[in-house]
mmCIF file of C-alpha atoms in Angstrom:
data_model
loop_
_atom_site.group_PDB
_atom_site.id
_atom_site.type_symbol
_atom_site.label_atom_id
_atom_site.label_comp_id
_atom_site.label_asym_id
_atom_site.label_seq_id
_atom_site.Cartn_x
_atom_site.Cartn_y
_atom_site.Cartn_z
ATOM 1 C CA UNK A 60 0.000 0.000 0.000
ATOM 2 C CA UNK A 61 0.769 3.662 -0.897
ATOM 3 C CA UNK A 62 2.660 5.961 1.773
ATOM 4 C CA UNK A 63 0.091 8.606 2.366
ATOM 5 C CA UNK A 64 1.208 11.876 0.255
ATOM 6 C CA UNK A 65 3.672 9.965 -1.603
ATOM 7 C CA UNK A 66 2.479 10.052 -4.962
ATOM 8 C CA UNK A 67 5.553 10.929 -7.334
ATOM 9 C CA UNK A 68 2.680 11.408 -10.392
ATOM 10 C CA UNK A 69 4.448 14.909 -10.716
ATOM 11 C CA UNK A 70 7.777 13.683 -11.565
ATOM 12 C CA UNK A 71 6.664 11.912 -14.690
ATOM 13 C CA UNK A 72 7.951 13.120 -18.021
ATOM 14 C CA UNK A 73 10.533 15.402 -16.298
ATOM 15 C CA UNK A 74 14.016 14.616 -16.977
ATOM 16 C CA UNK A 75 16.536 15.165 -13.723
ATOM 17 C CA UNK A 76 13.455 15.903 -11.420
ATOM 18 C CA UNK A 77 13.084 15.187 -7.668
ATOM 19 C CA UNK A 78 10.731 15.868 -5.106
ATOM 20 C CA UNK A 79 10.977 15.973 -1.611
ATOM 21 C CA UNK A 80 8.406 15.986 1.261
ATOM 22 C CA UNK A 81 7.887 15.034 4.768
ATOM 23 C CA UNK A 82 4.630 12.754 4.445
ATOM 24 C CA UNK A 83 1.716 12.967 6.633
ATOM 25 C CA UNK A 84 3.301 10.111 9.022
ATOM 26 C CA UNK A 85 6.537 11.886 9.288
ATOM 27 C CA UNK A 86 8.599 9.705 6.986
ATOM 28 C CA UNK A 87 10.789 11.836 4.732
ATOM 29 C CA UNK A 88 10.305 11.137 0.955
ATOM 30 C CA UNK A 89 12.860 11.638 -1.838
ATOM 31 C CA UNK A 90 12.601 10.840 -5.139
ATOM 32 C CA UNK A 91 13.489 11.363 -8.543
ATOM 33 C CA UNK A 92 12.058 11.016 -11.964
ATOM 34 C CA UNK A 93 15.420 9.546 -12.780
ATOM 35 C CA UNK A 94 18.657 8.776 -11.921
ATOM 36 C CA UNK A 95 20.103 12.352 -11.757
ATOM 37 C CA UNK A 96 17.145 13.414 -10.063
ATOM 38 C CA UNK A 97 17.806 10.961 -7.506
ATOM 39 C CA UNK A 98 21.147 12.086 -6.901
ATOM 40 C CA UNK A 99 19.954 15.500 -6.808
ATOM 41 C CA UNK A 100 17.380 15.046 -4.134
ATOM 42 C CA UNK A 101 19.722 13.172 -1.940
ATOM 43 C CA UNK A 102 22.547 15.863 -1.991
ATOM 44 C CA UNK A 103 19.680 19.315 -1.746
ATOM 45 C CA UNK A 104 19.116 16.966 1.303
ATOM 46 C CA UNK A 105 22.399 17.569 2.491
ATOM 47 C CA UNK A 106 22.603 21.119 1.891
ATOM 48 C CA UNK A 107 19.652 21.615 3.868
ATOM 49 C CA UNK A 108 21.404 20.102 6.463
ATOM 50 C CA UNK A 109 23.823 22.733 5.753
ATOM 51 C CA UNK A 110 26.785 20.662 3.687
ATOM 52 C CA UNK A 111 28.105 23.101 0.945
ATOM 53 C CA UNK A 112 28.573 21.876 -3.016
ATOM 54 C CA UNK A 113 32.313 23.415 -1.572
ATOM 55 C CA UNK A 114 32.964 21.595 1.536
ATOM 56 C CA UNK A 115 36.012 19.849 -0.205
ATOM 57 C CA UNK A 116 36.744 21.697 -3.004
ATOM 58 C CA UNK A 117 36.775 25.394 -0.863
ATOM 59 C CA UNK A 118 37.622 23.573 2.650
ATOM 60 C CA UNK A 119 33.692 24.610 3.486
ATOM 61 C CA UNK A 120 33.357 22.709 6.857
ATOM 62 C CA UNK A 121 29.511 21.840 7.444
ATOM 63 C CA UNK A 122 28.573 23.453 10.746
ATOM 64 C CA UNK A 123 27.712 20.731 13.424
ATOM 65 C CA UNK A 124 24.488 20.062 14.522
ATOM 66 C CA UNK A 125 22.973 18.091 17.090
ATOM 67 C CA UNK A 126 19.513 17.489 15.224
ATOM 68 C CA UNK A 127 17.771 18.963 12.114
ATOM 69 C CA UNK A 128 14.605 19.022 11.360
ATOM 70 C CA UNK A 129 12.376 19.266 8.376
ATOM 71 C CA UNK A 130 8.838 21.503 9.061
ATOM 72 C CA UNK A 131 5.792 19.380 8.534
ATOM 73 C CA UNK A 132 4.069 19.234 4.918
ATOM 74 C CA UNK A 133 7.179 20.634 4.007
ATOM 75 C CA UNK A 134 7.416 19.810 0.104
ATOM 76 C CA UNK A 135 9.473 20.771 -3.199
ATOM 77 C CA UNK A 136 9.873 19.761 -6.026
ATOM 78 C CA UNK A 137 12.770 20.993 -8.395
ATOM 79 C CA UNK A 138 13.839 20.406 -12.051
ATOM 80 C CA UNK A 139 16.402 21.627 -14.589
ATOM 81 C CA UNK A 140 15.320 24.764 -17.133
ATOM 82 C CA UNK A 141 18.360 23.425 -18.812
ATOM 83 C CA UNK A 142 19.373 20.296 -20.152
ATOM 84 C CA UNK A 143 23.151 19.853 -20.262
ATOM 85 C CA UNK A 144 24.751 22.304 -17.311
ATOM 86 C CA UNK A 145 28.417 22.253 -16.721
ATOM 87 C CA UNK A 146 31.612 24.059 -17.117
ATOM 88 C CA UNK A 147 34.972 23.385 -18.981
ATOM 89 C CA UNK A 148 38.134 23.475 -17.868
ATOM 90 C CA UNK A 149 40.208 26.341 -19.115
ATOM 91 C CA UNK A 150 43.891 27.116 -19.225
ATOM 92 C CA UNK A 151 45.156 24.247 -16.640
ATOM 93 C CA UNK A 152 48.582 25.078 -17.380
ATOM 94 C CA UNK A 153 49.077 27.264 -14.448
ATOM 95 C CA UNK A 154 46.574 25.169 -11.822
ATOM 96 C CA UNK A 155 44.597 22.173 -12.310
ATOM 97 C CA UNK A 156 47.287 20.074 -14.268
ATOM 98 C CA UNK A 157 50.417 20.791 -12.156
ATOM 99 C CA UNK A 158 48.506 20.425 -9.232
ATOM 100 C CA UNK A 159 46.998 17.042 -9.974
ATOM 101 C CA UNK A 160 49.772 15.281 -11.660
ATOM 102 C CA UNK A 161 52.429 16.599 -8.734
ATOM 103 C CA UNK A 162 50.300 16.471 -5.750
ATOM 104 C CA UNK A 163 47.249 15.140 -5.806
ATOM 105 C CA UNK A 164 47.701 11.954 -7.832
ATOM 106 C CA UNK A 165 51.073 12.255 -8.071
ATOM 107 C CA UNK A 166 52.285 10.371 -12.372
ATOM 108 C CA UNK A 167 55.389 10.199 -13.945
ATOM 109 C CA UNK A 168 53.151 11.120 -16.877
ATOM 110 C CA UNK A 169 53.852 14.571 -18.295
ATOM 111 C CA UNK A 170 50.369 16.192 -18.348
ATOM 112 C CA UNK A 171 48.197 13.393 -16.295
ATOM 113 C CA UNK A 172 44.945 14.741 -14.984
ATOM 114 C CA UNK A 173 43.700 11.094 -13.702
ATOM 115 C CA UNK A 174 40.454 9.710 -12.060
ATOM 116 C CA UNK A 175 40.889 10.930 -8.819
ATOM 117 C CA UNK A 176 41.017 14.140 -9.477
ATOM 118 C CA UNK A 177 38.079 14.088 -11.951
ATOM 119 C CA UNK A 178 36.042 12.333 -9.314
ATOM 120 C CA UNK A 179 36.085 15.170 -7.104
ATOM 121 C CA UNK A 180 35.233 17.531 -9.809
ATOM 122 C CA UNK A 181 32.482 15.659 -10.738
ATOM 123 C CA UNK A 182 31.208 15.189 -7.449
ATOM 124 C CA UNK A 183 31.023 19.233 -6.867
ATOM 125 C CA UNK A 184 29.532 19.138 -10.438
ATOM 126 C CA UNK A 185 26.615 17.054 -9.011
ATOM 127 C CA UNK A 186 26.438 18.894 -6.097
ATOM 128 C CA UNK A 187 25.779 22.080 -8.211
ATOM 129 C CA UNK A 188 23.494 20.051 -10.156
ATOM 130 C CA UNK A 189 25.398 19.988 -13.361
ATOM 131 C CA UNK A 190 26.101 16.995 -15.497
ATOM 132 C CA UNK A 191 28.427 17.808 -18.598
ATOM 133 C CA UNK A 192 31.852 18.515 -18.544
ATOM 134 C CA UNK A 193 34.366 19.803 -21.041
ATOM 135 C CA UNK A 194 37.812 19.016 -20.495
ATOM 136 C CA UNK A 195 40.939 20.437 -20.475
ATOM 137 C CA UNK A 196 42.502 20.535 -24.248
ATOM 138 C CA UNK A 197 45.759 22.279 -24.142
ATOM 139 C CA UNK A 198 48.721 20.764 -25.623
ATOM 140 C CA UNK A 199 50.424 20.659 -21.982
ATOM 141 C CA UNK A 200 48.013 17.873 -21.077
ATOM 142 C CA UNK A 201 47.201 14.671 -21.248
ATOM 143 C CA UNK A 202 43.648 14.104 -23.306
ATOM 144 C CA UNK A 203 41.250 13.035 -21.280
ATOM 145 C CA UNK A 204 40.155 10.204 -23.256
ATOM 146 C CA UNK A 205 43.549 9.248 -23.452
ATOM 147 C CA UNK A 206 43.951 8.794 -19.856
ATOM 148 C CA UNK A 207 43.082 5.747 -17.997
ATOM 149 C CA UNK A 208 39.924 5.709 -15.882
ATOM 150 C CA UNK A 209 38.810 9.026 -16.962
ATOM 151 C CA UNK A 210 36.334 7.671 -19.274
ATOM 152 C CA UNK A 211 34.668 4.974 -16.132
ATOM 153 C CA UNK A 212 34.849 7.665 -13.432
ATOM 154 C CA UNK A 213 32.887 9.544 -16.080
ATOM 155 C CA UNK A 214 30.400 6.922 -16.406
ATOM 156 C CA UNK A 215 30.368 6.238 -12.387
ATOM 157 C CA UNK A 216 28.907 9.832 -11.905
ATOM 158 C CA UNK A 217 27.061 9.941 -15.333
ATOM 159 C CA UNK A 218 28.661 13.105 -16.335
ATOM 160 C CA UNK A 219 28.029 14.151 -20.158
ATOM 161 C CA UNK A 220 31.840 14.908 -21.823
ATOM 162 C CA UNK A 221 31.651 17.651 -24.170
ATOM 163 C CA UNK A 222 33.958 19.368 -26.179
ATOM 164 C CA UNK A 223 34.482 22.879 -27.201
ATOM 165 C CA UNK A 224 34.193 24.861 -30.773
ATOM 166 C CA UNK A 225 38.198 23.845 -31.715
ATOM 167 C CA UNK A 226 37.593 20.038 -30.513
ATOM 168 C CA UNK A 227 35.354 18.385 -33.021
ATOM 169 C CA UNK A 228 33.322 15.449 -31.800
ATOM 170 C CA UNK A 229 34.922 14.967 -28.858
ATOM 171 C CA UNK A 230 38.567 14.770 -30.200
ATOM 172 C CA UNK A 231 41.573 16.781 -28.302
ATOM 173 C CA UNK A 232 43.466 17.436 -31.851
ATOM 174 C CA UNK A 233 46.251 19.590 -30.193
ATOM 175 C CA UNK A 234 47.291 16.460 -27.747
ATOM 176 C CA UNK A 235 45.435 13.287 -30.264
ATOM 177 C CA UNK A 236 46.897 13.765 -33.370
ATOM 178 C CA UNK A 237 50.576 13.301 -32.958
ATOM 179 C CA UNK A 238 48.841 9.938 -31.289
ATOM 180 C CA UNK A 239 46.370 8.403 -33.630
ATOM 181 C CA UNK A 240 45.947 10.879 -36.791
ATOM 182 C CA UNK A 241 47.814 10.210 -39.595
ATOM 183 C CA UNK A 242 49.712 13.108 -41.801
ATOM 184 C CA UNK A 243 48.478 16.828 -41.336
ATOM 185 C CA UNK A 244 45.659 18.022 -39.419
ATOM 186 C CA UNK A 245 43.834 19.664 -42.394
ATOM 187 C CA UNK A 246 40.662 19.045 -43.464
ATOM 188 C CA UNK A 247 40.853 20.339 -46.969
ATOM 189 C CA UNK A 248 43.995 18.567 -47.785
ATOM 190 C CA UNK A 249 43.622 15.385 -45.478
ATOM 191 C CA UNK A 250 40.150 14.845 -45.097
ATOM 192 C CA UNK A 251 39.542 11.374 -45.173
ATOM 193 C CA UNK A 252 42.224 11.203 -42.460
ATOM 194 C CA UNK A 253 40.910 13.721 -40.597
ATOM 195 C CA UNK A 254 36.992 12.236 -41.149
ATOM 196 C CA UNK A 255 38.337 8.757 -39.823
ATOM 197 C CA UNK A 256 39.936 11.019 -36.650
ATOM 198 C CA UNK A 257 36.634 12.189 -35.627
ATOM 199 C CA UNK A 258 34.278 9.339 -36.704
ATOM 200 C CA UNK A 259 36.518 6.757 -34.480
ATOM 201 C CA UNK A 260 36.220 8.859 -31.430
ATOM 202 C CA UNK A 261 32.310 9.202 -32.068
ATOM 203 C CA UNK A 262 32.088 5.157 -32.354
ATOM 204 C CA UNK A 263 34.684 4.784 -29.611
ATOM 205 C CA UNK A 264 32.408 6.902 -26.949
ATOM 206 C CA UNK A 265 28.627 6.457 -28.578
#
């Protein structure tokens, strides 16, 4: 039998929806039209309790409490105006990089930003309710899809990998090429070369 008040009727045909409400018996309902909204509910959950998107990220310690408390009938429901939210990751020369491959998850690899450190950037990126992620593309770095476990820890937090205006389908051309194209990077003069470049990364990650 139905919990009183916990019909989820309004979640349907939402994408990355949740709803949460404290049900006439007290139980606390969360739920989500999906998987995302799932995830979503859970962790506006613990920012009510009062854990910041930054706690790790920032060094944003939650404040300690000795109880919380949700009012009664207290209810919302929330969903996305926009489908894909995210950010990219922009000249990593001078930060991200160095700071991953030296410190965090310290490779001999020249340029390795690995799965550990993606995992907490795609944890905050939940936390702000985002889900797509472009990543970094200069030639100082490793590509992403290059590195090992980027692609799963991707997949673990279902984060959407994008690609910006100079990195057709999906392809890092300034750090691929020397890798897996074959003679110039020029469309007009190479193209079938330069097709097969971008139409094996668009098999590789459909």
């Amino acid at each position: 039998m139905a919990e009183a008040g916990a019909n989820v009727s309004a979640l349907e045909d939402k994408k990355q929806a949740f709803r949460i409400a404290v049900l006439p018996n007290g139980k606390l309902l969360v739920a989500g039209s999906d998987q995302y909204g799932t995830a979503y509910g859970i962790m506006e959950l613990s920012r009510l309790i009062g854990v910041s998107p930054w706690k790790w990220w920032a060094d944003v310690t939650p404040e300690k409490k000795e109880t919380f408390e949700l009012p009664a009938g207290y209810e919302t429901l929330q969903s996305p105006s926009v489908e894909y939210r995210g950010i990219f990751i922009n000249d990593e020369d001078w930060g991200l990089m160095p700071w991953s491959c030296q410190m965090y998850e310290p490779s001999d690899e020249r340029g390795h930003i690995g799965p550990a450190t993606h995992a907490r950037i795609f944890e905050l990126l939940l936390r702000l309710r985002a889900n797509t992620y472009w990543p970094a593309m200069h030639e100082c770095s490793l590509p992403f899809f290059l590195t090992e476990g980027n692609r799963e820890v991707a997949k673990k937090f279902g984060i959407y990998i994008g690609s910006s205006h100079c990195e057709p389908m999906a392809c890092n051309a300034a750090g691929e090429w020397s890798r897996r194209g074959e003679g110039e990077y020029d469309y007009v003069n190479n193209s079938s070369a330069v097709y097969r470049f971008w139409e094996d990364r668009v098999k590789e990650v459909a």
